[in-house]
Short mmCIF file of C-alpha atoms in Angstrom, two decimals:
data_model
loop_
_atom_site.label_atom_id
_atom_site.label_comp_id
_atom_site.label_asym_id
_atom_site.label_seq_id
_atom_site.Cartn_x
_atom_site.Cartn_y
_atom_site.Cartn_z
CA MET A 1 -43.29 43.62 -70.95
CA THR A 2 -39.60 44.42 -70.77
CA THR A 3 -37.48 46.49 -73.10
CA ALA A 4 -35.42 44.96 -75.90
CA LYS A 5 -32.24 46.28 -74.34
CA GLN A 6 -32.33 43.41 -71.85
CA THR A 7 -31.42 40.92 -74.59
CA ILE A 8 -28.02 42.55 -75.13
CA HIS A 9 -25.19 40.78 -73.30
CA PRO A 10 -23.83 42.97 -70.46
CA PHE A 11 -20.31 42.73 -71.94
CA PHE A 12 -21.48 44.57 -75.06
CA LYS A 13 -24.25 46.67 -73.54
CA GLU A 14 -22.01 48.71 -71.25
CA LYS A 15 -19.99 50.37 -74.02
CA SER A 16 -18.90 53.27 -71.82
CA ILE A 17 -17.08 50.69 -69.71
CA LEU A 18 -15.99 48.29 -72.44
CA PHE A 19 -14.34 50.77 -74.79
CA PRO A 20 -12.25 52.68 -72.21
CA VAL A 21 -11.07 49.42 -70.62
CA ILE A 22 -10.07 47.85 -73.96
CA ILE A 23 -8.24 51.02 -75.01
CA LEU A 24 -6.42 51.18 -71.67
CA CYS A 25 -5.43 47.50 -71.93
CA GLY A 26 -4.20 47.98 -75.48
CA LEU A 27 -2.22 51.03 -74.42
CA GLY A 28 -0.86 48.99 -71.53
CA VAL A 29 0.59 46.34 -73.85
CA VAL A 30 2.22 49.03 -76.01
CA MET A 31 3.61 50.99 -73.06
CA VAL A 32 4.83 47.86 -71.26
CA TYR A 33 6.85 47.08 -74.39
CA SER A 34 8.21 50.60 -74.63
CA ALA A 35 8.99 50.87 -70.90
CA SER A 36 10.48 47.39 -70.48
CA SER A 37 12.34 46.71 -73.74
CA ALA A 38 15.74 47.73 -72.35
CA ILE A 39 15.51 45.75 -69.10
CA SER A 40 13.83 42.89 -70.96
CA MET A 41 16.76 42.62 -73.35
CA GLU A 42 19.24 42.73 -70.51
CA SER A 43 17.44 40.20 -68.28
CA HIS A 44 15.85 37.84 -70.82
CA ASP A 45 17.74 38.45 -74.07
CA SER A 46 14.54 39.58 -75.78
CA LEU A 47 12.95 42.97 -76.34
CA PHE A 48 9.47 41.45 -76.16
CA TYR A 49 9.59 39.30 -73.00
CA TYR A 50 7.39 41.49 -70.80
CA MET A 51 5.22 42.65 -73.69
CA LYS A 52 4.37 39.07 -74.69
CA LYS A 53 3.44 38.19 -71.12
CA GLN A 54 1.31 41.32 -70.80
CA ALA A 55 -0.45 40.49 -74.07
CA VAL A 56 -1.27 37.02 -72.72
CA PHE A 57 -2.48 38.53 -69.43
CA SER A 58 -4.68 40.94 -71.39
CA GLY A 59 -6.24 38.12 -73.40
CA LEU A 60 -6.92 36.06 -70.27
CA SER A 61 -8.32 39.05 -68.41
CA LEU A 62 -10.73 39.86 -71.26
CA GLY A 63 -12.03 36.30 -70.95
CA VAL A 64 -12.41 36.72 -67.19
CA MET A 65 -14.24 40.02 -67.70
CA PHE A 66 -16.64 38.34 -70.14
CA VAL A 67 -17.34 35.55 -67.63
CA THR A 68 -17.98 37.88 -64.68
CA ALA A 69 -20.13 40.12 -66.91
CA SER A 70 -22.17 37.04 -67.83
CA LEU A 71 -22.88 35.99 -64.24
CA ASN A 72 -25.82 37.60 -62.48
CA TYR A 73 -24.16 39.77 -59.85
CA LYS A 74 -26.62 38.53 -57.19
CA VAL A 75 -24.73 35.22 -57.15
CA TYR A 76 -22.07 37.00 -55.09
CA LYS A 77 -24.56 37.35 -52.25
CA ARG A 78 -24.34 33.59 -51.75
CA MET A 79 -20.64 33.42 -52.55
CA SER A 80 -19.37 36.44 -50.60
CA TYR A 81 -18.37 34.51 -47.48
CA ILE A 82 -16.75 31.73 -49.51
CA ILE A 83 -14.77 34.29 -51.53
CA LEU A 84 -13.78 36.00 -48.28
CA LEU A 85 -12.51 32.73 -46.78
CA ILE A 86 -10.53 31.96 -49.94
CA ALA A 87 -8.90 35.41 -49.73
CA VAL A 88 -7.96 34.86 -46.08
CA ALA A 89 -6.53 31.41 -46.86
CA LEU A 90 -4.42 32.83 -49.69
CA LEU A 91 -3.13 35.65 -47.47
CA VAL A 92 -2.12 33.09 -44.83
CA ALA A 93 -0.48 30.87 -47.47
CA VAL A 94 1.68 33.72 -48.77
CA LEU A 95 3.35 33.89 -45.36
CA LEU A 96 4.33 30.21 -45.40
CA PRO A 97 7.86 29.17 -46.41
CA GLY A 98 7.93 27.11 -49.57
CA LEU A 99 4.90 28.82 -51.09
CA LYS A 100 5.77 32.51 -50.86
CA VAL A 101 7.89 34.28 -53.46
CA THR A 102 10.09 37.13 -52.19
CA ALA A 103 11.16 40.07 -54.32
CA GLY A 104 12.59 43.42 -53.27
CA GLY A 105 12.46 42.46 -49.60
CA ALA A 106 8.71 41.75 -49.69
CA ALA A 107 6.91 38.40 -49.71
CA ARG A 108 3.71 39.35 -51.54
CA TRP A 109 3.46 36.57 -54.09
CA LEU A 110 2.31 32.98 -53.90
CA LYS A 111 3.66 30.24 -56.14
CA ILE A 112 1.63 27.11 -56.76
CA GLY A 113 2.93 24.91 -59.55
CA GLY A 114 4.26 27.24 -62.22
CA PHE A 115 1.77 30.02 -61.49
CA VAL A 116 2.74 33.09 -59.43
CA PHE A 117 0.08 35.49 -58.22
CA GLN A 118 -0.48 38.18 -55.58
CA PRO A 119 -3.23 37.30 -53.06
CA ALA A 120 -3.56 40.89 -51.82
CA GLU A 121 -5.05 41.88 -55.20
CA PHE A 122 -7.76 39.24 -54.86
CA ALA A 123 -8.34 40.34 -51.26
CA LYS A 124 -9.39 43.82 -52.44
CA LEU A 125 -12.13 42.39 -54.63
CA ALA A 126 -13.18 39.89 -51.95
CA LEU A 127 -13.53 42.71 -49.42
CA VAL A 128 -15.73 44.77 -51.77
CA LEU A 129 -18.06 41.82 -52.40
CA PHE A 130 -18.27 40.95 -48.71
CA LEU A 131 -18.97 44.55 -47.66
CA GLY A 132 -21.54 44.94 -50.42
CA TYR A 133 -23.48 41.93 -49.15
CA SER A 134 -23.01 42.45 -45.42
CA LEU A 135 -23.79 46.17 -45.37
CA SER A 136 -26.84 45.74 -47.60
CA LYS A 137 -28.17 42.88 -45.45
CA LYS A 138 -27.86 44.94 -42.27
CA GLN A 139 -29.56 48.13 -43.46
CA THR A 140 -32.28 48.02 -40.81
CA MET A 141 -29.62 48.08 -38.05
CA ILE A 142 -26.85 49.90 -39.88
CA LYS A 143 -26.73 52.62 -37.18
CA ASN A 144 -26.00 50.01 -34.52
CA PHE A 145 -22.31 49.91 -33.57
CA SER A 146 -22.11 46.14 -33.13
CA VAL A 147 -24.00 45.43 -36.37
CA GLY A 148 -23.20 48.17 -38.86
CA PHE A 149 -19.63 49.00 -37.87
CA ALA A 150 -17.75 46.47 -35.73
CA PRO A 151 -18.00 43.31 -37.91
CA HIS A 152 -16.75 45.11 -41.01
CA VAL A 153 -13.83 46.76 -39.24
CA LEU A 154 -12.86 43.38 -37.75
CA ILE A 155 -12.65 41.87 -41.24
CA PHE A 156 -10.54 44.80 -42.40
CA GLY A 157 -8.34 44.34 -39.32
CA LEU A 158 -7.87 40.66 -40.12
CA PHE A 159 -6.78 41.49 -43.67
CA ALA A 160 -4.49 44.25 -42.39
CA CYS A 161 -2.76 41.94 -39.89
CA LEU A 162 -2.09 39.35 -42.60
CA ILE A 163 -0.90 41.88 -45.19
CA ILE A 164 1.40 43.83 -42.85
CA GLY A 165 3.47 40.65 -42.56
CA GLN A 166 4.30 40.74 -46.28
CA PRO A 167 4.74 43.81 -45.81
CA ASP A 168 2.40 45.88 -48.03
CA PHE A 169 1.31 49.07 -46.30
CA GLY A 170 -0.06 50.56 -49.52
CA THR A 171 -2.63 47.77 -49.90
CA ILE A 172 -3.70 48.22 -46.27
CA VAL A 173 -4.36 51.90 -46.99
CA VAL A 174 -6.48 50.98 -50.02
CA LEU A 175 -8.43 48.34 -48.06
CA GLY A 176 -9.04 50.83 -45.25
CA LEU A 177 -10.31 53.50 -47.63
CA ILE A 178 -12.59 50.97 -49.34
CA THR A 179 -13.98 49.80 -45.97
CA TRP A 180 -14.65 53.27 -44.58
CA GLY A 181 -15.90 54.53 -47.94
CA MET A 182 -18.44 51.74 -48.33
CA MET A 183 -19.57 52.07 -44.70
CA PHE A 184 -20.14 55.78 -45.27
CA ILE A 185 -22.21 55.10 -48.41
CA ALA A 186 -24.19 52.42 -46.54
CA GLY A 187 -25.14 54.88 -43.80
CA VAL A 188 -22.94 53.83 -40.89
CA LYS A 189 -22.80 56.53 -38.23
CA ILE A 190 -19.94 58.99 -38.68
CA SER A 191 -19.23 58.87 -34.93
CA HIS A 192 -18.77 55.10 -35.17
CA MET A 193 -16.47 55.47 -38.17
CA LEU A 194 -14.31 57.97 -36.28
CA SER A 195 -14.19 55.94 -33.06
CA PRO A 196 -11.01 53.95 -33.96
CA MET A 197 -8.97 57.12 -34.54
CA PRO A 198 -7.43 57.27 -31.03
CA LEU A 199 -6.11 53.73 -31.60
CA LEU A 200 -5.19 54.12 -35.28
CA ILE A 201 -3.07 57.24 -34.81
CA PRO A 202 -0.39 55.56 -32.64
CA VAL A 203 -0.51 52.41 -34.81
CA VAL A 204 0.05 54.43 -37.98
CA TYR A 205 2.78 56.41 -36.20
CA PHE A 206 4.57 53.19 -35.29
CA LEU A 207 4.16 51.66 -38.76
CA ILE A 208 5.52 54.76 -40.49
CA ILE A 209 7.83 56.68 -38.18
CA LYS A 210 9.36 53.66 -36.47
CA VAL A 211 9.99 51.72 -39.71
CA GLU A 212 13.02 53.20 -41.41
CA TYR A 213 12.19 52.61 -45.07
CA ARG A 214 8.66 54.01 -44.69
CA LEU A 215 10.00 57.08 -42.90
CA GLU A 216 12.48 57.56 -45.75
CA ARG A 217 9.60 57.47 -48.23
CA ILE A 218 7.76 60.18 -46.31
CA LEU A 219 10.88 62.36 -46.14
CA ALA A 220 11.58 61.75 -49.83
CA PHE A 221 8.01 62.79 -50.62
CA LEU A 222 8.36 66.01 -48.61
CA HIS A 223 11.85 66.91 -49.84
CA PRO A 224 12.72 64.81 -52.93
CA TRP A 225 15.41 67.17 -54.23
CA ASP A 226 17.34 67.16 -50.93
CA ASP A 227 18.67 63.67 -51.75
CA PRO A 228 17.99 63.09 -55.48
CA TYR A 229 20.51 60.24 -55.77
CA ASN A 230 19.20 58.17 -52.88
CA THR A 231 15.83 58.54 -51.10
CA GLY A 232 14.47 60.98 -53.67
CA TYR A 233 15.75 59.04 -56.68
CA GLN A 234 12.42 57.59 -57.86
CA ILE A 235 10.31 60.71 -57.58
CA THR A 236 12.91 63.06 -59.06
CA HIS A 237 13.36 60.87 -62.13
CA SER A 238 9.59 60.52 -62.42
CA LEU A 239 9.23 64.30 -62.44
CA LYS A 240 12.04 64.57 -64.98
CA ALA A 241 10.11 62.19 -67.23
CA PHE A 242 7.00 64.37 -67.15
CA GLY A 243 9.08 67.51 -67.61
CA SER A 244 10.93 66.22 -70.66
CA GLY A 245 7.69 65.02 -72.27
CA GLY A 246 6.20 68.48 -72.67
CA ILE A 247 2.91 68.73 -74.56
CA PHE A 248 3.41 66.15 -77.31
CA GLY A 249 6.04 63.86 -75.76
CA THR A 250 9.40 62.66 -76.99
CA GLY A 251 7.72 59.98 -79.12
CA LEU A 252 6.79 56.37 -78.47
CA GLY A 253 9.91 54.40 -77.56
CA MET A 254 12.07 57.53 -77.40
CA GLY A 255 12.01 58.14 -73.65
CA MET A 256 15.24 58.16 -71.66
CA GLN A 257 14.09 57.62 -68.08
CA LYS A 258 13.33 53.95 -68.72
CA MET A 259 16.99 53.40 -69.62
CA HIS A 260 18.00 52.31 -66.11
CA TYR A 261 17.17 55.71 -64.60
CA LEU A 262 13.60 55.29 -63.37
CA PRO A 263 13.09 52.09 -61.33
CA GLU A 264 10.12 49.88 -62.22
CA PRO A 265 9.28 51.81 -65.42
CA HIS A 266 6.86 49.12 -66.64
CA THR A 267 5.00 48.66 -63.35
CA ASP A 268 4.64 51.32 -60.65
CA PHE A 269 5.98 54.21 -62.75
CA ILE A 270 4.57 53.43 -66.18
CA PHE A 271 2.48 56.61 -66.05
CA SER A 272 5.74 58.58 -65.93
CA ILE A 273 6.83 56.90 -69.17
CA ILE A 274 3.47 57.80 -70.71
CA GLY A 275 4.07 61.40 -69.67
CA GLU A 276 7.56 61.39 -71.16
CA GLU A 277 6.83 59.64 -74.46
CA LEU A 278 3.23 60.73 -75.14
CA GLY A 279 3.35 64.08 -73.37
CA LEU A 280 0.52 66.06 -71.85
CA ILE A 281 -1.77 64.91 -74.67
CA GLY A 282 -1.20 61.26 -73.74
CA VAL A 283 -1.61 61.96 -70.03
CA LEU A 284 -4.92 63.79 -70.52
CA THR A 285 -6.18 61.03 -72.83
CA VAL A 286 -5.49 58.37 -70.20
CA LEU A 287 -7.14 60.51 -67.50
CA ALA A 288 -10.19 61.02 -69.72
CA LEU A 289 -10.56 57.26 -70.23
CA TYR A 290 -10.40 56.65 -66.48
CA LEU A 291 -12.87 59.45 -65.88
CA ILE A 292 -15.39 57.95 -68.32
CA LEU A 293 -15.08 54.58 -66.62
CA LEU A 294 -15.40 55.94 -63.08
CA LEU A 295 -18.33 58.22 -63.90
CA LYS A 296 -20.14 55.25 -65.42
CA GLY A 297 -19.44 53.27 -62.26
CA ILE A 298 -20.92 56.06 -60.13
CA SER A 299 -23.96 56.20 -62.42
CA ILE A 300 -24.51 52.44 -62.07
CA ALA A 301 -24.28 52.70 -58.28
CA LYS A 302 -26.83 55.53 -58.24
CA THR A 303 -29.35 53.82 -60.55
CA SER A 304 -29.27 50.30 -59.11
CA LYS A 305 -32.61 49.50 -57.55
CA ASN A 306 -31.32 47.34 -54.71
CA MET A 307 -28.82 48.14 -51.98
CA PHE A 308 -26.50 45.23 -52.77
CA GLY A 309 -26.11 46.45 -56.35
CA THR A 310 -25.59 50.04 -55.22
CA LEU A 311 -22.96 49.22 -52.60
CA THR A 312 -21.11 46.69 -54.75
CA ALA A 313 -20.99 49.05 -57.75
CA ALA A 314 -19.85 51.90 -55.51
CA GLY A 315 -17.20 49.69 -53.91
CA LEU A 316 -15.87 48.44 -57.25
CA THR A 317 -15.70 51.99 -58.59
CA LEU A 318 -13.95 53.14 -55.42
CA TYR A 319 -11.54 50.19 -55.64
CA ILE A 320 -10.47 51.06 -59.19
CA GLY A 321 -10.52 54.82 -58.61
CA LEU A 322 -8.31 54.66 -55.52
CA GLN A 323 -5.64 52.72 -57.40
CA VAL A 324 -5.70 55.27 -60.23
CA VAL A 325 -5.50 58.26 -57.89
CA ILE A 326 -2.75 56.80 -55.70
CA ASN A 327 -0.57 55.56 -58.57
CA ILE A 328 -0.81 58.83 -60.49
CA GLY A 329 -0.39 60.82 -57.28
CA VAL A 330 2.85 58.97 -56.53
CA THR A 331 4.28 59.49 -60.02
CA LEU A 332 3.50 63.22 -59.85
CA GLY A 333 5.05 63.58 -56.41
CA LEU A 334 1.72 64.30 -54.73
CA MET A 335 1.85 61.21 -52.49
CA PRO A 336 4.57 59.08 -50.89
CA THR A 337 5.63 55.99 -52.81
CA LYS A 338 3.12 53.16 -52.28
CA GLY A 339 4.02 50.46 -54.81
CA LEU A 340 0.55 50.24 -56.39
CA THR A 341 0.07 49.51 -60.07
CA LEU A 342 -1.89 51.62 -62.56
CA PRO A 343 -5.08 49.66 -63.41
CA PHE A 344 -5.19 48.04 -66.88
CA ILE A 345 -1.85 49.57 -67.94
CA SER A 346 0.92 48.48 -65.56
CA TYR A 347 2.64 45.14 -66.13
CA GLY A 348 1.30 42.35 -63.95
CA GLY A 349 -1.07 39.43 -64.37
CA THR A 350 -2.82 39.30 -60.99
CA SER A 351 -3.75 42.97 -60.82
CA LEU A 352 -4.95 43.03 -64.43
CA ILE A 353 -7.08 39.89 -64.14
CA VAL A 354 -8.65 40.96 -60.82
CA ASN A 355 -9.34 44.48 -62.11
CA MET A 356 -10.99 43.07 -65.23
CA ALA A 357 -13.07 40.69 -63.11
CA ALA A 358 -14.22 43.69 -61.09
CA VAL A 359 -15.14 45.57 -64.26
CA GLY A 360 -17.13 42.56 -65.49
CA ILE A 361 -19.17 42.50 -62.27
CA LEU A 362 -19.76 46.25 -62.64
CA MET A 363 -20.98 45.64 -66.20
CA ASN A 364 -23.47 43.05 -65.00
CA ILE A 365 -24.84 45.36 -62.31
CA GLY A 366 -25.24 48.10 -64.90
CA ALA A 367 -26.99 45.85 -67.39
CA SER A 368 -29.09 44.05 -64.79
CA THR A 369 -32.83 43.91 -65.21
CA ASP A 370 -33.03 45.62 -61.82
CA ASN A 371 -31.83 48.77 -63.59
CA GLU A 372 -34.18 48.47 -66.59
CA GLN A 373 -37.41 50.33 -66.89
CA THR A 374 -40.53 48.27 -67.48
CA VAL A 375 -43.28 49.34 -69.87
#
């Protein structure tokens, strides 16, 4: 006989995931409006242009989260290779003239019909699902180099080669951390995981030191105040936003850094606007919501009674957590600029929908009968 808890839909059962995510999404709509109203008025003759789009994205993403929470997560065992192939096809398509959309010198978006989306965001989720299935399937030979390590690094390498052409070095870093993190959790030998280092060091050196704009980002990170009007412009204005916010903030809508001082205030640097307008109280509240979500994800990974559920939950938690840590680290000047959005809050349809899909899968793993006690 099973417990009555199993009759509750996963979307509603996992309240420690549902409530933080809904609050963060709601805050995202409000902060997108506050951060973008000035540039929205200038570019689109409306204060609400970006806010309206974010509200629509939020509604769609809630629907996606409900759908993925409804599907038994084990279906992704059968679908993992198909999802992986779709991700590869989309990453190839974004490099093709006529389909790609270029902005800010990068071609990271794909336009089909009237819909524009970013394939690299979907690739992160596809990689987690693939690794969850592949690593769990190979547990008996996980210590074998050619079984437990090589195939998964080759898939990461394929993604990296496609994404570097966009270029999007930040996403490659996230994909690499997800890959190595999930391999570590799965039990891959540490010596195998460290074996690519002699090759990776010169590659990373070339990609950073020999590419001027990436080198400038590193130098700006190390010495932002040496050139506050050029290479250090973003980080210095981000720090000014936090500094002027104090404990209680300047008040919602009252921030100054979004007024053509801080670039991308509604996307990459929206956390800086939160710090300025909502102060330390707002910052700590947002961090607490993320912490609740991530701790629940870790708990689900630990309590799942099959390796696929454990690895997939761990990978999804890692995927969301890395984006949070990197985005916040950049805005606080603790990391070089990466161009990654803040999950559930930053403006953007693709990242929000994919993140919510990931959360829905996490909900289903948590509410799965595999995790229920029988009596």
